[in-house]
Coordinates of C-alpha atoms in Angstrom, one line a residue:
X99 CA -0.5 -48.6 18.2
X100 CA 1.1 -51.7 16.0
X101 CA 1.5 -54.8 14.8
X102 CA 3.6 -57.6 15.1
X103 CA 4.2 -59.3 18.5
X104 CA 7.4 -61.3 19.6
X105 CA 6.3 -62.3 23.4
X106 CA 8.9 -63.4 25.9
X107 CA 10.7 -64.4 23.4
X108 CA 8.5 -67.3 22.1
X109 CA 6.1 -66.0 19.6
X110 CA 7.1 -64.0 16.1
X111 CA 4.1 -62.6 14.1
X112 CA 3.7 -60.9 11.5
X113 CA 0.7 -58.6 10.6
X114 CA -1.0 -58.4 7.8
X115 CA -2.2 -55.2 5.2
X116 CA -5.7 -54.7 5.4
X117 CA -7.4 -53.0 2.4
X118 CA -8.8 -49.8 0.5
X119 CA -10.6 -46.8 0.0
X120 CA -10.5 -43.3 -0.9
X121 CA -9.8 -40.4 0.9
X122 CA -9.3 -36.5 -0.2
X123 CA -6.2 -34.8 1.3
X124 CA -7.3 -31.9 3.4
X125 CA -5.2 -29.0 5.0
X126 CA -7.1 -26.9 7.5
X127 CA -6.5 -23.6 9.6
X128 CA -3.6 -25.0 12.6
X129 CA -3.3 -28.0 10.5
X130 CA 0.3 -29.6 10.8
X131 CA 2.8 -28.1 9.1
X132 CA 6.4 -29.2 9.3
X133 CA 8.5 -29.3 6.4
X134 CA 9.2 -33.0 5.5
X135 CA 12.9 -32.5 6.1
X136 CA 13.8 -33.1 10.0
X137 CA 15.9 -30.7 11.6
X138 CA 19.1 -31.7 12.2
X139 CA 19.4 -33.9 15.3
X140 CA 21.6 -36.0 16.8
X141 CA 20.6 -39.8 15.9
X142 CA 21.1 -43.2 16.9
X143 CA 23.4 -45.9 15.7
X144 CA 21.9 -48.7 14.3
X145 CA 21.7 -51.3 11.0
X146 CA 18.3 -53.5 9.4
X147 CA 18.4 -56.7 10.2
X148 CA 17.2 -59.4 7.2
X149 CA 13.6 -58.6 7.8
X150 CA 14.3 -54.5 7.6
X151 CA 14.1 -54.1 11.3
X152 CA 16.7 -51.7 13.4
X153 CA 16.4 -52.8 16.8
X154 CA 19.6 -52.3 17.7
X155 CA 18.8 -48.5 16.8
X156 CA 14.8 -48.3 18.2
X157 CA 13.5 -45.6 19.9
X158 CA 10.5 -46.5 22.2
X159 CA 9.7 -43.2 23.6
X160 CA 9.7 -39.0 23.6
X161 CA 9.6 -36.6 26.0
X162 CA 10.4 -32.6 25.8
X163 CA 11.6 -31.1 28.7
X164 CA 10.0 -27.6 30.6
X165 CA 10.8 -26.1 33.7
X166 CA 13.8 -27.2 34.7
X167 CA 14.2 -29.5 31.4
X168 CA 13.2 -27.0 29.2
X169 CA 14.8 -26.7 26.1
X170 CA 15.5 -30.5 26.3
X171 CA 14.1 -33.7 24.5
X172 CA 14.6 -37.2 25.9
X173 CA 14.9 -39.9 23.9
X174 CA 14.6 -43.6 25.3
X175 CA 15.0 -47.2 22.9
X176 CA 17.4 -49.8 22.6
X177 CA 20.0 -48.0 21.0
X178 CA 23.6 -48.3 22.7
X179 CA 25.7 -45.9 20.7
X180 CA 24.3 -42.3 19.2
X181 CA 26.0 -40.1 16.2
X182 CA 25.7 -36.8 14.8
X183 CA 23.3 -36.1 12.1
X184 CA 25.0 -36.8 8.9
X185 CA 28.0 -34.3 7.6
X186 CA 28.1 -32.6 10.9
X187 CA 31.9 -33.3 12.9
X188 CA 31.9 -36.0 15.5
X189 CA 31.9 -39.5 16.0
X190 CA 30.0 -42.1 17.7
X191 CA 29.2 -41.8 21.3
X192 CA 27.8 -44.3 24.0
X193 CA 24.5 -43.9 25.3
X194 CA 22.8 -47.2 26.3
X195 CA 19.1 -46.9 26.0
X196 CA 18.6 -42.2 27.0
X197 CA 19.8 -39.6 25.2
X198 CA 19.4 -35.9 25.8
X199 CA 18.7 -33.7 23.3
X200 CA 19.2 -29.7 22.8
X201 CA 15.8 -28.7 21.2
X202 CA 16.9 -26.0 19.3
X203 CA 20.4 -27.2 18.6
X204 CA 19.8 -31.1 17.6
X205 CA 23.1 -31.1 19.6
X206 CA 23.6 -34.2 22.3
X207 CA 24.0 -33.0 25.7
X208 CA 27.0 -34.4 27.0
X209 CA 26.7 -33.9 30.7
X210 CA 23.6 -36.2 30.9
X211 CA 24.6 -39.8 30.2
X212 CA 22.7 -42.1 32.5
X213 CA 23.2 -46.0 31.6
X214 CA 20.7 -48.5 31.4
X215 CA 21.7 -52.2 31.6
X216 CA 19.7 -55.4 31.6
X217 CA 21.8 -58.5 33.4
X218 CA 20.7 -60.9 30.5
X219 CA 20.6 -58.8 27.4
X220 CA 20.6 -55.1 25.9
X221 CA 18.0 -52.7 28.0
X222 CA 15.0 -51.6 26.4
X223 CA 14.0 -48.2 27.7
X224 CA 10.1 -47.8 26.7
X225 CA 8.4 -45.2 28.5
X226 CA 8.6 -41.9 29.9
X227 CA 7.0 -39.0 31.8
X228 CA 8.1 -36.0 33.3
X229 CA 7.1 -34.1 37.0
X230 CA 5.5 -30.8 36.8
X231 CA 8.7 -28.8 37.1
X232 CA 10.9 -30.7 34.7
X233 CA 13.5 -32.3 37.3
X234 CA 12.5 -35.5 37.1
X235 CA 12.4 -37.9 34.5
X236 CA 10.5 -41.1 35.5
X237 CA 11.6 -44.4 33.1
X238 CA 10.1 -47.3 32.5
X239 CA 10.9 -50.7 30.2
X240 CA 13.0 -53.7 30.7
X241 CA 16.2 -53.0 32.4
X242 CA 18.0 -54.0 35.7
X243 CA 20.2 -51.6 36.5
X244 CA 20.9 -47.7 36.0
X245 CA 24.6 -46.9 36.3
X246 CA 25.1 -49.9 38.1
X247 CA 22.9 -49.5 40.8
X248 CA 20.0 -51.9 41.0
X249 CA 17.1 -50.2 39.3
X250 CA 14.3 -52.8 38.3
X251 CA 12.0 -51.7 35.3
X252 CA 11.0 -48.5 37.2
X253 CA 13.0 -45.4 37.9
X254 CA 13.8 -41.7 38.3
X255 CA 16.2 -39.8 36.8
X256 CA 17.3 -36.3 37.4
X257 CA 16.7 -34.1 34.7
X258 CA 20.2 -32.3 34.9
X259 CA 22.5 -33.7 35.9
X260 CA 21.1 -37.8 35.0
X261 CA 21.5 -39.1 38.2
X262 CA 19.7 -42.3 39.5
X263 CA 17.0 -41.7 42.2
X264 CA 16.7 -43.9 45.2
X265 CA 13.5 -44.8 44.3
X266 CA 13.1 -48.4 43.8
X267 CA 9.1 -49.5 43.2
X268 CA 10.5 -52.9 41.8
X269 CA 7.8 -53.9 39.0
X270 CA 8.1 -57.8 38.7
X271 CA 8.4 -57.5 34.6
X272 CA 8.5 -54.7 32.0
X273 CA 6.9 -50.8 32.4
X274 CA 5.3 -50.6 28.8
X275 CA 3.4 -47.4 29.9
X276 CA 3.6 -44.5 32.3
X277 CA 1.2 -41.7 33.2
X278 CA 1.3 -38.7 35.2
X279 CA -1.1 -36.5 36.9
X280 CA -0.9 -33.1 36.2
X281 CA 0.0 -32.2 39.8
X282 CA 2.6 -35.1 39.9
X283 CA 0.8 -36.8 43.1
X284 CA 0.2 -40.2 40.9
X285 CA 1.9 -41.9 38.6
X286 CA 0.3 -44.9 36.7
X287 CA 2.6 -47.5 35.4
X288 CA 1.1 -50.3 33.3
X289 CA 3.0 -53.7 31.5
X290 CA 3.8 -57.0 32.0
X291 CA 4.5 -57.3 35.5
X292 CA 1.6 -59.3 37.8
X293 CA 3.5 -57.7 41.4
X294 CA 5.1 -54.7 42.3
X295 CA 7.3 -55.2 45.6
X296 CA 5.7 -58.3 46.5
X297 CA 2.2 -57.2 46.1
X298 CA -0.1 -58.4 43.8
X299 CA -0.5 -56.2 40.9
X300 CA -2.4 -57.0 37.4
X301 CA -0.9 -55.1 34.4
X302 CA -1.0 -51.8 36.1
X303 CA -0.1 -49.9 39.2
X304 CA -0.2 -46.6 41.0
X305 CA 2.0 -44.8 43.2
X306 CA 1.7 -42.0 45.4
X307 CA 4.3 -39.9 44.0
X308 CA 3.8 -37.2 47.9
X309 CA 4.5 -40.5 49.8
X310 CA 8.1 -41.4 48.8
X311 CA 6.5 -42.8 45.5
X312 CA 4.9 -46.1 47.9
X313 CA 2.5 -47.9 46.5
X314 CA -1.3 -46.7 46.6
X315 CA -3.1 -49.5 48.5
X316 CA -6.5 -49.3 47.6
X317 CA -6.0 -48.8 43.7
X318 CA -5.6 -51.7 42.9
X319 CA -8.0 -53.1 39.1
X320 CA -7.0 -56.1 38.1
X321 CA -6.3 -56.4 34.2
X322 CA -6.4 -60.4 32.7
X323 CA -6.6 -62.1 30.0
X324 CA -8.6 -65.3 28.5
X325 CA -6.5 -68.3 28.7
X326 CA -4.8 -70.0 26.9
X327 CA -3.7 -67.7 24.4
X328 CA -4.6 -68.1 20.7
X329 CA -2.8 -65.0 19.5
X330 CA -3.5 -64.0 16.8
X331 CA -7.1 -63.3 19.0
X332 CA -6.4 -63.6 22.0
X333 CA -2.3 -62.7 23.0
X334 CA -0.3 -62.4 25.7
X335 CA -1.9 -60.0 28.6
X336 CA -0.1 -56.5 28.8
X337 CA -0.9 -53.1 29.4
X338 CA 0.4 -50.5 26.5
X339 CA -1.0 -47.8 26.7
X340 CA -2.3 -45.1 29.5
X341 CA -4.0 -41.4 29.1
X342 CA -5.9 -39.5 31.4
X343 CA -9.3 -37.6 30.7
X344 CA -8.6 -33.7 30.6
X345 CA -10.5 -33.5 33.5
X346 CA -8.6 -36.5 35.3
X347 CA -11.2 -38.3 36.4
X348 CA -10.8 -41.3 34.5
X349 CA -7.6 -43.4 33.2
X350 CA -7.7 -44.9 30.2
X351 CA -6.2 -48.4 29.5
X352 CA -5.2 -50.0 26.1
X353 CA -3.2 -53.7 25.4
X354 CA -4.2 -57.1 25.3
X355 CA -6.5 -58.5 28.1
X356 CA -10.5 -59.4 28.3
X357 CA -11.7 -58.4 31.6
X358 CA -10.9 -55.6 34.6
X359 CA -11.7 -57.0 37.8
X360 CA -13.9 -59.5 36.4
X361 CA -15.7 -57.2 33.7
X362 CA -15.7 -58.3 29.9
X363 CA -13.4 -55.1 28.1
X364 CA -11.9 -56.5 25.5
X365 CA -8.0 -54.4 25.0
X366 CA -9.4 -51.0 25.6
X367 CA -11.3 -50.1 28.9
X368 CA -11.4 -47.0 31.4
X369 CA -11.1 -46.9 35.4
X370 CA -11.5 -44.1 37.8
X371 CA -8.1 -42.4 38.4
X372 CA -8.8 -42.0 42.4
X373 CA -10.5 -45.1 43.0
X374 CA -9.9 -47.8 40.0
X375 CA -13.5 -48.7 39.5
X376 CA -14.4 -50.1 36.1
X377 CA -16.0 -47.1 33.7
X378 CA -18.8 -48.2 31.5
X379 CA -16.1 -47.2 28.4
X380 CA -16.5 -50.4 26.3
X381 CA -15.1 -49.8 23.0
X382 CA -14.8 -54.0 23.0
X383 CA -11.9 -54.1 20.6
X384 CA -12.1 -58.0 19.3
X385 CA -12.3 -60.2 16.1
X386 CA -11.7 -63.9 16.8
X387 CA -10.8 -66.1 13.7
X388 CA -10.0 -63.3 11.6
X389 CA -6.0 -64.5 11.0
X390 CA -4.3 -60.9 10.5
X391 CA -5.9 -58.9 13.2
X392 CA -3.7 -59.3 16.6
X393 CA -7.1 -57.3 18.6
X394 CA -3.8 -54.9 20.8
X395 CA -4.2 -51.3 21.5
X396 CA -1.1 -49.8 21.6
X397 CA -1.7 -46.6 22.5
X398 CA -4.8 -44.7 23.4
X399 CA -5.7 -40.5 23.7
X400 CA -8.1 -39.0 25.4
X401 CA -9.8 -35.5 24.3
X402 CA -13.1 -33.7 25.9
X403 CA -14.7 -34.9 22.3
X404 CA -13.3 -38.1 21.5
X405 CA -10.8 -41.2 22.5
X406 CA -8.7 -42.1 20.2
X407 CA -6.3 -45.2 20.4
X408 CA -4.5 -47.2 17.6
X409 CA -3.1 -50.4 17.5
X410 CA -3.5 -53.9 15.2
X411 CA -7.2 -54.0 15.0
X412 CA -9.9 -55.0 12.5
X413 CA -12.9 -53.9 14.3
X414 CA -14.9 -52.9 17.6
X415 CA -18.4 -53.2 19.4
X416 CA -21.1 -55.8 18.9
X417 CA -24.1 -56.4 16.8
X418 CA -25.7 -53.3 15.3
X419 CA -23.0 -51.3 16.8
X420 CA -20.0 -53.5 15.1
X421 CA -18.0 -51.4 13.3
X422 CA -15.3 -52.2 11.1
X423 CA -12.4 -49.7 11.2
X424 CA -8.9 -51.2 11.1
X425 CA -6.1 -50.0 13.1
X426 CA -7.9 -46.3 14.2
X427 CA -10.8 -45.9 16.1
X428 CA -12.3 -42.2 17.7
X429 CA -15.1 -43.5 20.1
X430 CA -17.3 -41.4 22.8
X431 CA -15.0 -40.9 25.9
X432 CA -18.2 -41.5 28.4
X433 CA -20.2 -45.2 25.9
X434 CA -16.6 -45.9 24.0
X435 CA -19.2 -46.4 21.5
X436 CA -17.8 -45.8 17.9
X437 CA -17.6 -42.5 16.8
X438 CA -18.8 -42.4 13.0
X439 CA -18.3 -38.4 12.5
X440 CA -14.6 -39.4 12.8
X441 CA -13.6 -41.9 9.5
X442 CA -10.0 -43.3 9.7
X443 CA -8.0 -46.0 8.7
X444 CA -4.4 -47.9 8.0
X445 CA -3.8 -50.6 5.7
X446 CA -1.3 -51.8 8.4
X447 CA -0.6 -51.8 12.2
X448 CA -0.5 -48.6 14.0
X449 CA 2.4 -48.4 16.7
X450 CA 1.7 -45.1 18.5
X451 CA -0.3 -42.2 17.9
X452 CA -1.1 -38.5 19.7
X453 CA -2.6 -35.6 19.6
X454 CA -1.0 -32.6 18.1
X455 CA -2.8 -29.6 17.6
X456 CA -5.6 -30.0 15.7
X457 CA -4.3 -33.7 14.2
X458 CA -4.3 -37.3 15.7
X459 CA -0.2 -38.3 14.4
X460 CA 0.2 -41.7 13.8
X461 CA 3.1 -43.9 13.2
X462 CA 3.8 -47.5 12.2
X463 CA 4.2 -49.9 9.6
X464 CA 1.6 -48.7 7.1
X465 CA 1.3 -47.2 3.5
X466 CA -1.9 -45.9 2.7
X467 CA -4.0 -43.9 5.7
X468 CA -7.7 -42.6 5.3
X469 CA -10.9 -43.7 4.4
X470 CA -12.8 -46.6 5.7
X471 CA -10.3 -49.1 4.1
X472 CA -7.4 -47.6 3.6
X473 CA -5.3 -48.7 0.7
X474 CA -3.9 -48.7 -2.5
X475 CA -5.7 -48.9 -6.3
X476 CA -7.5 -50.7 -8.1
X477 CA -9.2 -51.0 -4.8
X478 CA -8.9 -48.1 -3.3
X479 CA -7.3 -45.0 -4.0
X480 CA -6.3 -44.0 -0.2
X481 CA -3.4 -41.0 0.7
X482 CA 0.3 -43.0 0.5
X483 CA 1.6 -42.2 3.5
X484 CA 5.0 -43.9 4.2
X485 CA 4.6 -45.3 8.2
X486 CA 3.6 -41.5 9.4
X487 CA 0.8 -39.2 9.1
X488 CA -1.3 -36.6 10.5
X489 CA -5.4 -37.2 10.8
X490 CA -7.5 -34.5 10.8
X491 CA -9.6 -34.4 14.6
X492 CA -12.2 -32.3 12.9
X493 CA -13.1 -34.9 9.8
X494 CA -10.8 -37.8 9.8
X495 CA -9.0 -36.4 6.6
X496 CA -5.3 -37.1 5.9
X497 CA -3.3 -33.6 6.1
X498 CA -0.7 -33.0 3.9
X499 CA 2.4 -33.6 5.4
X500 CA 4.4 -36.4 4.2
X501 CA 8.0 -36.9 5.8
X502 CA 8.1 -40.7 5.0
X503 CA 10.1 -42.6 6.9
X504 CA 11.8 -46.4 6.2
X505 CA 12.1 -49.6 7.5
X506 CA 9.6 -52.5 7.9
X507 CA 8.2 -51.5 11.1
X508 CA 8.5 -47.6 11.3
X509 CA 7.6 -45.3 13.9
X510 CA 7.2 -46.8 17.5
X511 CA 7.2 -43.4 19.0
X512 CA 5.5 -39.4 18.9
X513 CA 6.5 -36.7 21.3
X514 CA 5.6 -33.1 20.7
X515 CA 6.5 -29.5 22.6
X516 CA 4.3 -26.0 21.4
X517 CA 7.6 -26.1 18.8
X518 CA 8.6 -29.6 18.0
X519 CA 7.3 -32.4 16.7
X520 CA 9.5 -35.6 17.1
X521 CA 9.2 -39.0 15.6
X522 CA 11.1 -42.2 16.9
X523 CA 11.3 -46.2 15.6
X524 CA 13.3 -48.0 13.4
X525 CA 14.0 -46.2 11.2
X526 CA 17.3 -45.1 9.1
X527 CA 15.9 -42.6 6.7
X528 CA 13.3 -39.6 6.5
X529 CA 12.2 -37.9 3.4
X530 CA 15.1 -40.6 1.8
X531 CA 17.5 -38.6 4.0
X532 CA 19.8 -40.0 6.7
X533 CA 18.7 -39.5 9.8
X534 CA 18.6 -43.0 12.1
X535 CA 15.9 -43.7 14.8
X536 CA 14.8 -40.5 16.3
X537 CA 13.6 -37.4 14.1
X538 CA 12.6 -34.1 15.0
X539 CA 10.7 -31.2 12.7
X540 CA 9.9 -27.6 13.7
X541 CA 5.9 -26.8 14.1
X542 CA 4.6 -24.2 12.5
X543 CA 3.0 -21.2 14.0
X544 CA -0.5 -22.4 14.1
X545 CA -0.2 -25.8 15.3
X546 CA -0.3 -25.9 19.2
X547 CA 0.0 -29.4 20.8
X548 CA -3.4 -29.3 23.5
X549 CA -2.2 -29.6 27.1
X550 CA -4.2 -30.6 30.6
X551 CA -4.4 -27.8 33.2
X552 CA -0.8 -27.2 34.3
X553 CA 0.0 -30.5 32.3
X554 CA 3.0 -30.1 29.7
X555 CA 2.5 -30.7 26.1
X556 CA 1.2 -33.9 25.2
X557 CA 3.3 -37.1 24.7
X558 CA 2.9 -40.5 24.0
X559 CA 5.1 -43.0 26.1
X560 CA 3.8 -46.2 25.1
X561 CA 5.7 -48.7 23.0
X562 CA 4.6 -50.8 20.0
X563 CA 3.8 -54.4 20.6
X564 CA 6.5 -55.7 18.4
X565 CA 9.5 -57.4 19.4
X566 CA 8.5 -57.2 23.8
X567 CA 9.8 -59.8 26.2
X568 CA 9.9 -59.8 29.7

């Protein structure tokens, strides 16, 4: 998804808008169709920095609750204090990095208040996923402890009552991404880390969630990158993004790295989900000595007719199949070749995206989405859309809905239920109204988010690029 990059600390960047084009606004059968006013919802607490960030207020990550969570949303950032949504009774109320959420109510759910600490630092809680029936939470990010209790980077949390798990995988460095099976035997974690309990480990791991969640010994890619960095071109190696196929056969991997186990794929690439052999998916997502373009994925999703992913991107493939098409691609899920029945750009970084019923939502630090080039006049004429927007799967057309939020960076973060749509990031303001970090609207009755076999609705759990340290 995104677009500006502060790496353990040592590296600020700072993306720039890429241009034009125009697109016509289209609204089709099961299109999306919130209102742009959010529900009421609780929010988080938070304040822009100079430069129009919030990350004192971020939300990294969504996830609805079913089975036993149903009727719950779980929100994950950097936030440490949450409020009510604006003229509704009650104060502010600690929650350092998860909240709980009543779907229906926007209320917080006070019996679920699990804290996440880092020794050196605020926690930054950036990815979730959920087990088949809804008791567990799995949590991934930067933290080192969950209500005290040593809990490196990679956790489980129990859905009602919010109590730590003993599980204790023990990534080296951050969980950027997690991915479940639909059965909840495996669960892929990808990020910074290069060893998970001792064990070597490249960006990405997978546990074997029927053996006491050990460590699967003989999935094992390795994900690197060329050194030494030159970002922008060539940043620091990370994994950011994971989806499955429908069929789950094949995982798909976005970031910033050049090769799987020795194989040129350049930020985007595919594996087998059983065995971790390299796919011949080669989108090969790269433009060297073009200044603004970072070449990260941040997020990537997987349908029977296309993969879609979204990030800080100018172009992809080589040669005669070279196609410009900043920050949104659609590609063939088998060649990763570009797909060019599906036309869409952003005229900045894209932080997350996901599918939702029949529209690929995006989120991030753009203004104008559509087109080839997206942007603004004289050069283009491209659909404003104020760091949020729904993309048509059928055409690549920009739907109608417009909730706009603010800030300089936007959305980080898309979660959806058959009911809910919910938007996360920096944000302090949608549709110009208050409502701080985390945002929630009600679907209408056509729109149905697509789901795997006995798979929840989708979600995306992968964080932006900006602002990650180890």
């Amino acid at each position: 998804m995104r677009r500006r990059t502060h790496w353990a600390g040592a590296v600020f960047i700072v993306v720039a808008l890429i241009s034009a084009a125009i697109v016509a606004v289209a609204t089709i059968a099961a299109a999306i169709t919130p209102p742009r006013d959010p529900d009421p919802t609780w929010q988080t607490v938070g304040e822009f920095e100079r430069n129009g960030k919030n990350p004192t207020g971020r939300v990294w990550a969504i996830q609805y609750g079913h089975g036993a969570s149903a009727g719950k949303v779980f929100v994950a950032g950097n936030f440490t204090e949450v409020k009510p949504p604006l003229g509704q009774p009650g104060g502010q109320v600690t929650r350092l990095g998860l909240m709980a959420l009543d779907v229906a109510s926007g209320d917080l759910i006070t019996s679920f208040s699990p804290d996440f600490t880092l020794t050196d630092g605020t926690a930054q809680v950036r990815s979730l996923a959920l087990s088949p029936d809804g008791s567990k939470l799995y949590v991934g990010g930067l933290f080192t402890h969950v209500d005290g209790l040593s809990r490196p980077r990679l956790t489980e949390i129990d859905t009602t009552t919010g109590a730590v798990g003993a599980w204790k995988p023990n990534p080296f460095a951050a969980v950027n991404a997690l991915e479940l099976n639909s059965d909840g035997t495996v669960l892929y974690a990808g990020g910074h880390f290069k060893k998970v309990k001792g064990i070597e480990r490249n960006l990405i791991a997978a546990f074997d969630m029927t053996n006491n969640g050990s460590l699967m010994q003989n999935w094992h890619p390795q994900i690197t990158q060329v050194m030494p960095l030159d970002c922008p071109g060539r940043c620091w190696p990370t994994v950011l993004g994971l989806d499955l196929s429908p069929d789950e056969s094949t995982l798909y991997i976005s970031g910033s790295f050049a090769w799987v186990d020795g194989i040129p794929r350049n930020n985007v690439a595919a594996v087998s989900a059983t065995t971790g052999a390299v796919r011949p998916f080669d989108p090969n997502v790269l433009t060297l000595g073009f200044a603004p373009s970072m070449n990260i994925i941040s997020e990537i999703a997987a349908t029977d007719e296309r993969v879609y992913f979204c990030g800080d991107f100018w172009a992809l493939g080589t040669g005669p199949d070279r196609h410009p098409s900043p920050n949104l691609a659609g590609v063939d899920p088998i060649t990763g070749r570009y797909d060019a029945s599906w036309v869409a750009t952003t005229d900045g970084g894209t932080n997350d995206c996901a599918v939702v019923g029949d529209a690929l939502v995006v989120g991030g630090h753009f203004e104008y989405a559509g087109g080839e080039h997206a942007g603004p006049a004289p050069d283009g004429t491209g659909v404003y859309r104020q760091h949020v927007a729904a993309i048509s799967l059928s055409d690549g057309s920009v739907q109608s809905w417009n909730p706009n939020a603010n800030s300089a960076s936007g959305l980080y973060a898309i979660g959806s239920s058959p009911t809910k749509l919910g938007i996360g990031g920096d944000f302090l303001k949608i549709n110009f109204q208050d409502q701080a970090g985390f945002g929630q609207f009600s679907l209408g009755s056509d729109t149905v988010a697509p789901t795997r076999p006995g798979q929840p609705s989708g979600v995306s759990n992968s964080p932006s690029t900006i602002d990650l340290t180890w």
